[in-house]
Short mmCIF file of C-alpha atoms and ligand atoms in Angstrom, two decimals:
data_model
loop_
_atom_site.label_atom_id
_atom_site.label_comp_id
_atom_site.label_asym_id
_atom_site.label_seq_id
_atom_site.Cartn_x
_atom_site.Cartn_y
_atom_site.Cartn_z
CA MET A 1400 -6.69 -8.16 31.65
CA GLN A 1401 -5.13 -8.57 28.54
CA THR A 1402 -1.24 -9.36 28.21
CA SER A 1403 0.49 -6.60 25.95
CA LEU A 1404 1.00 -9.85 23.52
CA SER A 1405 -2.50 -10.46 22.92
CA GLN A 1406 -3.55 -7.03 22.64
CA PRO A 1407 -4.36 -6.56 18.77
CA PRO A 1408 -1.99 -4.68 16.70
CA HIS A 1409 -2.62 -1.19 15.39
CA LEU A 1410 -1.53 1.40 12.80
CA PHE A 1411 1.20 3.29 14.84
CA GLN A 1412 2.82 -0.11 16.30
CA PRO A 1413 6.51 -1.09 14.67
CA LEU A 1414 6.03 -4.15 12.44
CA THR A 1415 9.40 -6.31 12.34
CA ILE A 1416 9.90 -8.77 9.32
CA LYS A 1417 13.02 -10.71 8.79
CA SER A 1418 15.49 -7.84 9.79
CA VAL A 1419 13.82 -4.97 8.56
CA THR A 1420 11.24 -2.96 11.41
CA LEU A 1421 8.83 -0.65 10.06
CA ARG A 1422 8.19 2.16 12.17
CA ASN A 1423 4.30 1.91 11.64
CA ARG A 1424 2.03 0.08 9.25
CA LEU A 1425 1.67 2.90 6.55
CA GLY A 1426 3.48 2.10 3.36
CA VAL A 1427 3.75 4.06 -0.06
CA SER A 1428 2.22 2.12 -2.57
CA PRO A 1429 4.46 2.03 -5.62
CA MET A 1430 3.26 4.71 -8.20
CA CYS A 1431 4.46 5.49 -11.52
CA GLN A 1432 5.60 8.98 -11.97
CA TYR A 1433 6.43 8.65 -15.56
CA SER A 1434 9.33 10.91 -15.06
CA SER A 1435 12.42 8.94 -15.59
CA VAL A 1436 14.67 9.63 -18.09
CA ASP A 1437 15.79 6.40 -20.26
CA GLY A 1438 14.77 4.71 -16.76
CA THR A 1439 17.07 7.03 -14.65
CA ALA A 1440 15.78 8.36 -11.51
CA THR A 1441 15.39 12.24 -11.43
CA ASP A 1442 15.37 15.07 -8.85
CA TRP A 1443 11.30 14.38 -9.19
CA HIS A 1444 11.75 10.94 -7.56
CA LEU A 1445 13.92 12.37 -4.91
CA VAL A 1446 11.51 14.95 -3.85
CA HIS A 1447 8.28 13.04 -4.41
CA LEU A 1448 10.00 9.97 -2.41
CA GLY A 1449 11.58 11.86 0.02
CA ALA A 1450 8.58 14.03 0.86
CA ARG A 1451 6.64 10.74 1.90
CA ALA A 1452 9.49 9.44 4.23
CA VAL A 1453 9.37 13.13 5.85
CA GLY A 1454 5.55 12.52 5.91
CA GLY A 1455 5.80 9.45 8.38
CA ALA A 1456 5.35 6.60 6.19
CA ALA A 1457 7.09 3.62 7.35
CA LEU A 1458 7.86 2.19 3.90
CA VAL A 1459 8.42 4.18 0.73
CA ILE A 1460 8.18 1.74 -2.30
CA VAL A 1461 9.60 3.25 -5.56
CA GLU A 1462 6.80 2.71 -8.69
CA ALA A 1463 7.28 -0.26 -11.08
CA THR A 1464 10.51 -0.18 -12.22
CA ALA A 1465 11.37 -2.09 -15.62
CA VAL A 1466 13.97 -5.11 -15.47
CA SER A 1467 14.36 -4.22 -19.15
CA PRO A 1468 13.77 -1.35 -21.44
CA GLU A 1469 10.89 -3.14 -23.28
CA GLY A 1470 9.15 -3.93 -20.01
CA ARG A 1471 8.50 -0.80 -19.13
CA ILE A 1472 4.71 0.61 -19.49
CA THR A 1473 5.92 3.85 -20.89
CA PRO A 1474 9.18 5.53 -22.14
CA GLY A 1475 9.12 7.64 -18.88
CA ASP A 1476 9.15 4.54 -16.33
CA ALA A 1477 12.03 4.02 -13.87
CA GLY A 1478 14.31 1.17 -14.68
CA LEU A 1479 17.16 -0.99 -13.46
CA TRP A 1480 18.60 -2.77 -16.38
CA THR A 1481 21.81 -1.19 -16.39
CA ASP A 1482 24.38 -0.04 -13.46
CA GLU A 1483 24.24 3.49 -14.44
CA GLN A 1484 20.66 3.42 -12.82
CA ILE A 1485 21.70 2.47 -9.35
CA GLU A 1486 23.51 5.71 -8.15
CA PRO A 1487 20.01 8.13 -8.38
CA LEU A 1488 18.26 5.56 -6.73
CA ALA A 1489 21.11 4.96 -4.22
CA ARG A 1490 20.85 8.81 -2.94
CA ILE A 1491 17.13 8.77 -2.88
CA ASN A 1492 17.50 5.75 -0.69
CA ARG A 1493 20.17 7.45 1.76
CA PHE A 1494 17.86 10.16 2.19
CA VAL A 1495 14.75 8.03 2.76
CA LYS A 1496 16.62 5.67 5.56
CA GLN A 1497 17.95 9.16 7.26
CA HIS A 1498 14.17 9.84 7.49
CA GLY A 1499 13.03 6.80 9.14
CA ALA A 1500 11.61 4.89 6.33
CA VAL A 1501 12.43 1.75 4.85
CA PRO A 1502 13.06 1.98 0.92
CA GLY A 1503 11.56 -0.82 -1.22
CA ILE A 1504 11.35 -1.47 -5.19
CA GLN A 1505 8.68 -3.06 -7.08
CA LEU A 1506 10.47 -4.63 -9.91
CA ALA A 1507 8.17 -4.98 -13.00
CA HIS A 1508 7.78 -6.18 -17.05
CA ALA A 1509 4.60 -4.89 -18.54
CA GLY A 1510 4.31 -7.84 -21.01
CA ARG A 1511 1.30 -6.88 -23.42
CA LYS A 1512 0.80 -3.36 -21.97
CA ALA A 1513 4.21 -2.10 -22.51
CA SER A 1514 4.78 0.68 -24.95
CA ALA A 1515 2.20 2.98 -23.95
CA ALA A 1516 2.08 6.56 -24.00
CA ARG A 1517 2.23 8.47 -20.68
CA PRO A 1518 -1.17 8.88 -19.10
CA TRP A 1519 -0.98 12.90 -19.48
CA GLU A 1520 -0.19 12.02 -23.31
CA GLY A 1521 -3.11 9.59 -23.83
CA GLY A 1522 -1.90 6.42 -22.29
CA ALA A 1523 -2.40 4.42 -25.45
CA HIS A 1524 -0.32 2.27 -27.49
CA LEU A 1525 2.83 3.91 -28.98
CA ALA A 1526 3.83 2.80 -32.58
CA ASP A 1527 7.22 1.76 -33.26
CA SER A 1528 7.30 5.01 -35.36
CA GLU A 1529 6.12 7.05 -32.60
CA GLY A 1530 8.96 5.78 -29.70
CA GLY A 1531 7.06 2.68 -29.07
CA TRP A 1532 8.62 -0.83 -29.24
CA PRO A 1533 7.47 -4.76 -30.26
CA THR A 1534 5.72 -6.15 -26.72
CA ILE A 1535 5.96 -9.99 -25.62
CA ALA A 1536 3.65 -11.94 -23.39
CA PRO A 1537 2.71 -15.26 -22.86
CA SER A 1538 0.34 -15.72 -25.66
CA ALA A 1539 -0.12 -13.44 -28.81
CA LEU A 1540 -3.36 -11.68 -27.56
CA ALA A 1541 -3.79 -8.01 -27.03
CA PHE A 1542 -5.12 -6.43 -24.39
CA GLY A 1543 -7.60 -4.34 -26.30
CA GLY A 1544 -8.99 -0.86 -26.13
CA ASP A 1545 -6.59 1.65 -25.93
CA LEU A 1546 -3.96 -1.18 -26.00
CA PRO A 1547 -4.41 -3.23 -29.32
CA LYS A 1548 -0.88 -4.00 -30.04
CA VAL A 1549 -0.79 -7.86 -30.43
CA PRO A 1550 2.36 -9.14 -28.49
CA ARG A 1551 4.69 -11.68 -29.82
CA ALA A 1552 4.20 -14.89 -27.77
CA MET A 1553 7.51 -15.69 -25.53
CA THR A 1554 9.82 -18.53 -26.32
CA ALA A 1555 11.33 -20.64 -23.74
CA THR A 1556 14.33 -18.73 -24.06
CA ASP A 1557 12.63 -15.53 -23.92
CA ILE A 1558 10.92 -16.65 -20.30
CA ALA A 1559 14.67 -17.73 -19.51
CA GLN A 1560 16.00 -14.20 -20.28
CA VAL A 1561 13.35 -12.07 -18.47
CA GLN A 1562 13.87 -14.12 -15.29
CA GLN A 1563 17.67 -13.59 -15.46
CA HIS A 1564 16.44 -9.65 -15.94
CA PHE A 1565 14.56 -9.90 -12.57
CA VAL A 1566 17.67 -11.44 -11.10
CA ALA A 1567 20.06 -8.89 -12.77
CA ALA A 1568 17.55 -6.07 -11.37
CA THR A 1569 17.40 -7.69 -8.12
CA ARG A 1570 21.36 -7.59 -7.75
CA ARG A 1571 21.07 -3.75 -8.98
CA ALA A 1572 18.31 -2.99 -6.43
CA ILE A 1573 21.08 -4.36 -3.29
CA ALA A 1574 23.60 -2.19 -4.47
CA ALA A 1575 21.10 0.79 -4.51
CA GLY A 1576 20.20 -0.13 -0.91
CA TYR A 1577 16.60 -1.46 -0.87
CA GLU A 1578 15.54 -3.38 2.20
CA TRP A 1579 12.11 -4.56 0.47
CA LEU A 1580 11.55 -5.97 -2.52
CA GLU A 1581 8.37 -6.44 -4.61
CA ILE A 1582 7.79 -8.66 -7.67
CA HIS A 1583 5.18 -7.09 -9.68
CA SER A 1584 2.75 -10.05 -10.64
CA ALA A 1585 -0.57 -7.82 -10.66
CA HIS A 1586 -2.46 -5.29 -12.83
CA GLY A 1587 -2.37 -7.37 -16.11
CA TYR A 1588 1.41 -7.04 -16.61
CA LEU A 1589 3.81 -9.70 -17.67
CA SER A 1590 3.72 -12.03 -14.69
CA HIS A 1591 -0.05 -11.80 -14.14
CA GLU A 1592 -0.78 -12.38 -18.03
CA PHE A 1593 0.94 -15.93 -17.05
CA LEU A 1594 -1.50 -16.40 -14.03
CA SER A 1595 -4.53 -15.60 -16.10
CA PRO A 1596 -6.24 -18.02 -18.48
CA LEU A 1597 -7.57 -15.03 -20.05
CA SER A 1598 -4.06 -14.15 -21.50
CA ASN A 1599 -2.18 -17.46 -21.17
CA ARG A 1600 -3.31 -19.70 -23.77
CA ARG A 1601 0.00 -21.67 -23.94
CA THR A 1602 0.52 -25.31 -24.29
CA ASP A 1603 3.72 -25.87 -23.18
CA GLY A 1604 4.85 -26.06 -19.57
CA TYR A 1605 3.73 -22.32 -18.82
CA GLY A 1606 0.30 -22.52 -19.65
CA GLY A 1607 -3.06 -24.63 -19.01
CA SER A 1608 -3.32 -26.10 -15.73
CA PHE A 1609 -2.81 -23.95 -12.59
CA GLU A 1610 0.52 -25.35 -11.80
CA ASN A 1611 1.60 -24.25 -15.14
CA ARG A 1612 0.29 -20.84 -15.26
CA ILE A 1613 1.85 -20.09 -11.91
CA ARG A 1614 5.09 -21.59 -13.18
CA PHE A 1615 6.76 -18.39 -14.24
CA LEU A 1616 6.21 -16.56 -11.49
CA LEU A 1617 7.41 -19.19 -8.94
CA GLU A 1618 10.59 -19.57 -11.05
CA THR A 1619 10.95 -15.95 -11.05
CA THR A 1620 10.26 -15.71 -7.22
CA ARG A 1621 12.77 -18.53 -6.28
CA ALA A 1622 15.62 -16.90 -8.82
CA VAL A 1623 15.10 -13.62 -7.06
CA ARG A 1624 14.94 -15.08 -3.61
CA ALA A 1625 18.25 -16.52 -4.11
CA VAL A 1626 20.05 -13.13 -4.73
CA TRP A 1627 17.88 -10.86 -2.34
CA PRO A 1628 19.48 -11.30 1.00
CA ASP A 1629 17.47 -13.82 3.25
CA SER A 1630 17.30 -11.27 6.08
CA LEU A 1631 15.39 -8.79 3.94
CA PRO A 1632 11.68 -9.25 3.11
CA LEU A 1633 10.41 -10.43 -0.45
CA THR A 1634 6.99 -9.54 -1.39
CA VAL A 1635 4.65 -10.16 -4.50
CA ARG A 1636 1.89 -7.84 -5.38
CA LEU A 1637 -0.91 -10.03 -7.17
CA SER A 1638 -4.25 -9.20 -8.70
CA CYS A 1639 -6.42 -11.38 -6.32
CA THR A 1640 -9.00 -11.61 -9.36
CA ASP A 1641 -9.76 -10.52 -12.72
CA TRP A 1642 -13.26 -9.58 -11.83
CA MET A 1643 -14.13 -11.78 -14.91
CA PRO A 1644 -15.67 -15.18 -15.17
CA GLY A 1645 -13.08 -17.91 -16.60
CA GLY A 1646 -10.15 -15.40 -15.12
CA TRP A 1647 -7.80 -15.53 -12.37
CA ASP A 1648 -9.98 -15.67 -8.85
CA LEU A 1649 -9.39 -15.45 -5.09
CA GLU A 1650 -9.39 -19.06 -4.61
CA GLN A 1651 -6.21 -19.26 -7.04
CA SER A 1652 -4.68 -16.50 -5.31
CA ILE A 1653 -4.87 -18.33 -2.11
CA GLU A 1654 -3.02 -21.35 -2.98
CA LEU A 1655 -0.55 -19.16 -4.95
CA ALA A 1656 -0.06 -17.61 -1.56
CA ARG A 1657 0.73 -21.04 -0.14
CA ARG A 1658 3.39 -22.02 -2.64
CA LEU A 1659 4.94 -18.22 -2.56
CA LYS A 1660 4.87 -18.32 1.03
CA ALA A 1661 7.16 -21.62 0.68
CA ASP A 1662 9.33 -20.46 -1.71
CA GLY A 1663 10.32 -17.63 0.69
CA VAL A 1664 8.04 -14.69 0.04
CA ASP A 1665 7.38 -12.73 3.08
CA VAL A 1666 4.16 -10.40 2.08
CA VAL A 1667 1.56 -10.86 -0.03
CA ASP A 1668 0.44 -7.26 -1.58
CA CYS A 1669 -3.32 -7.63 -2.27
CA SER A 1670 -4.74 -5.86 -5.08
CA SER A 1671 -6.95 -6.80 -8.18
CA GLY A 1672 -8.08 -6.11 -11.77
CA GLY A 1673 -6.11 -4.67 -14.83
CA LEU A 1674 -5.94 -7.94 -16.74
CA VAL A 1675 -8.81 -6.98 -19.29
CA PRO A 1676 -10.30 -3.75 -20.28
CA ASP A 1677 -14.15 -4.66 -19.72
CA ALA A 1678 -14.09 -5.87 -16.18
CA GLU A 1679 -16.73 -4.47 -14.06
CA ILE A 1680 -14.89 -3.79 -10.70
CA PRO A 1681 -16.89 -2.85 -7.43
CA VAL A 1682 -14.64 0.07 -6.64
CA ALA A 1683 -15.72 1.23 -2.95
CA PRO A 1684 -13.92 2.02 0.07
CA CYS A 1685 -11.33 -0.72 1.26
CA TYR A 1686 -13.01 -2.98 -1.45
CA GLN A 1687 -9.76 -5.26 -1.70
CA VAL A 1688 -9.44 -5.69 1.80
CA PRO A 1689 -11.08 -8.86 1.79
CA PHE A 1690 -8.41 -10.54 -0.39
CA ALA A 1691 -6.07 -9.49 1.98
CA ASP A 1692 -7.85 -10.97 4.94
CA ARG A 1693 -8.50 -14.01 3.43
CA ILE A 1694 -5.21 -14.83 2.05
CA ARG A 1695 -3.60 -14.05 5.21
CA ARG A 1696 -5.79 -16.27 7.05
CA GLU A 1697 -6.04 -19.05 4.52
CA ALA A 1698 -2.49 -19.08 3.46
CA GLY A 1699 -1.07 -18.19 6.80
CA ILE A 1700 1.38 -15.33 5.13
CA ALA A 1701 1.59 -11.59 5.77
CA THR A 1702 -0.82 -9.35 3.73
CA ALA A 1703 -0.61 -5.96 2.54
CA ALA A 1704 -4.01 -4.25 1.92
CA VAL A 1705 -4.01 -1.30 -0.81
CA GLY A 1706 -7.29 0.29 -3.07
CA PHE A 1707 -9.33 3.11 -2.04
CA ILE A 1708 -8.36 3.57 1.63
CA THR A 1709 -8.56 6.85 2.65
CA GLN A 1710 -9.44 7.32 6.19
CA PRO A 1711 -7.15 7.12 9.41
CA LYS A 1712 -10.19 4.82 11.16
CA GLU A 1713 -10.17 2.49 8.15
CA ALA A 1714 -6.49 1.91 7.85
CA ASP A 1715 -6.23 1.83 11.74
CA GLU A 1716 -9.34 -0.90 11.62
CA ILE A 1717 -7.87 -2.99 9.10
CA VAL A 1718 -4.70 -3.46 11.13
CA ARG A 1719 -6.37 -3.80 14.65
CA SER A 1720 -8.87 -6.35 13.25
CA GLU A 1721 -5.82 -8.30 11.56
CA LYS A 1722 -7.07 -8.28 8.15
CA ALA A 1723 -3.77 -7.18 6.98
CA ASP A 1724 -0.07 -6.43 8.47
CA LEU A 1725 0.36 -3.29 6.77
CA VAL A 1726 -1.73 -0.60 4.90
CA LEU A 1727 -0.24 0.89 1.44
CA LEU A 1728 -1.51 4.10 0.24
CA ALA A 1729 -1.49 5.33 -2.75
CA ARG A 1730 -3.36 8.34 -4.45
CA GLU A 1731 -4.14 9.20 -0.98
CA LEU A 1732 -0.50 9.94 -0.10
CA LEU A 1733 -0.13 11.93 -3.45
CA ARG A 1734 -2.74 14.22 -2.30
CA ASP A 1735 -0.91 14.60 0.84
CA PRO A 1736 2.33 13.63 2.00
CA TYR A 1737 1.90 14.07 5.57
CA TRP A 1738 -1.05 11.90 5.73
CA PRO A 1739 0.57 9.41 8.22
CA ALA A 1740 1.18 12.51 10.70
CA HIS A 1741 -2.26 13.92 9.93
CA ALA A 1742 -3.41 10.27 10.79
CA ALA A 1743 -1.65 9.87 13.98
CA ARG A 1744 -2.97 12.95 15.17
CA ALA A 1745 -6.88 11.74 14.19
CA LEU A 1746 -6.05 8.60 16.18
CA GLY A 1747 -4.88 10.55 19.16
CA GLN A 1748 -1.50 8.78 18.74
CA LYS A 1749 0.61 11.79 17.70
CA ASP A 1750 3.44 10.72 20.10
CA LEU A 1751 4.21 7.88 18.39
CA LEU A 1752 5.05 9.32 15.31
CA PRO A 1753 8.09 11.98 16.24
CA ALA A 1754 8.19 14.91 13.96
CA PRO A 1755 11.27 15.51 11.48
CA SER A 1756 13.76 18.15 14.00
CA GLN A 1757 12.81 20.77 11.38
CA TYR A 1758 9.09 20.31 11.60
CA ALA A 1759 8.99 19.66 15.19
CA ARG A 1760 7.17 23.37 16.12
CA ALA A 1761 4.43 22.64 13.45
CA TRP A 1762 4.03 18.77 13.77
C1 531 B 3194 -3.64 1.20 -11.83
C2 531 B 3194 -4.26 0.24 -11.76
C3 531 B 3194 -4.78 -0.45 -10.59
C4 531 B 3194 -5.16 -1.86 -10.99
C5 531 B 3194 -5.36 -2.27 -11.88
C6 531 B 3194 -5.09 -1.90 -13.18
C7 531 B 3194 -4.43 -0.48 -13.03
N1 531 B 3194 -2.06 1.68 -12.13
C8 531 B 3194 -1.10 0.29 -12.24
C9 531 B 3194 0.31 0.77 -11.86
C10 531 B 3194 0.44 1.49 -13.28
C11 531 B 3194 -0.44 2.57 -13.79
C12 531 B 3194 -1.89 2.59 -13.39
C13 531 B 3194 1.04 -0.42 -12.06
O1 531 B 3194 0.71 -1.44 -11.61
C14 531 B 3194 2.42 -0.61 -12.74
#
């Protein structure tokens, strides 16, 4: 007979990382709402994030939150570049915690993909005359397609400044009561643009070799880790592959994950794509899970799986087979904020996710 220690984990088993215990293995993936006003959260965010805490997610990660106004994807993005942005987020975090979830934040800079319209307004780059702004990136190379703006190649001073913006936003995240912090280094945004040889053609210490391309992220991570409490989880989202020959790939992601672990990162959140418009991505159920699995095994770091995970059995199996330590859901949680509650019932583990008192008769 197996001892409890050797029993495999499952979806509704708590997970402790540093001083934080998640009540189960389900998290809300950061999802842009494009509904902030000058970077400040609104009642939309309270209801959106609050509903998912009530619905049973263990971790509620607020959308990509820009560390500077220029780092926003769209004018509606969330931000944490001034102290005034702290309290509306703190209010949401108090609610999220009251309902048993851990509040997390993803800090981001959109690089060459900044200055775009909201998706429901077309999503294309905005000219400066239409409310857009000049963009920066590792190299003066446009993304292409609907995002044709050519960014200005960052100077060493720009790099240091953006890193300081990450640090300042981290301090504000602490003040807002976050207990989980993710650095966004995926989906073709600034940090990912440094990683990939397709977007980084620099000839200084931040471009060329693997060591140089990972320098921006490692320096940013160390600077953030220095102010983010040791007791709280720090995570990094990676696009584990660009799905493009000559681009960033899984082997590099695995090596990077080893370095991130050495620099105090607790979890790698394993996504993919977004660096170039013409990648052919074999989207299918759970298609990114193999990245979480390999990084977990080969870099020896906890991972989060994300991407086209829709079924309770799939999510449970990912955790049981130890391919990832937690599962982040995106669109599925937009469709159904009560997905965790419904999954607990479907998996016969209803008792492991108690109802909020107000809803107990209907859970
Ligand atoms: C979707 C996306 C997923 C994977 C690759 C590229 C794009 N998202 C990503 C979001 C913004 C909106 C669209 C972020 O990562 C901020």
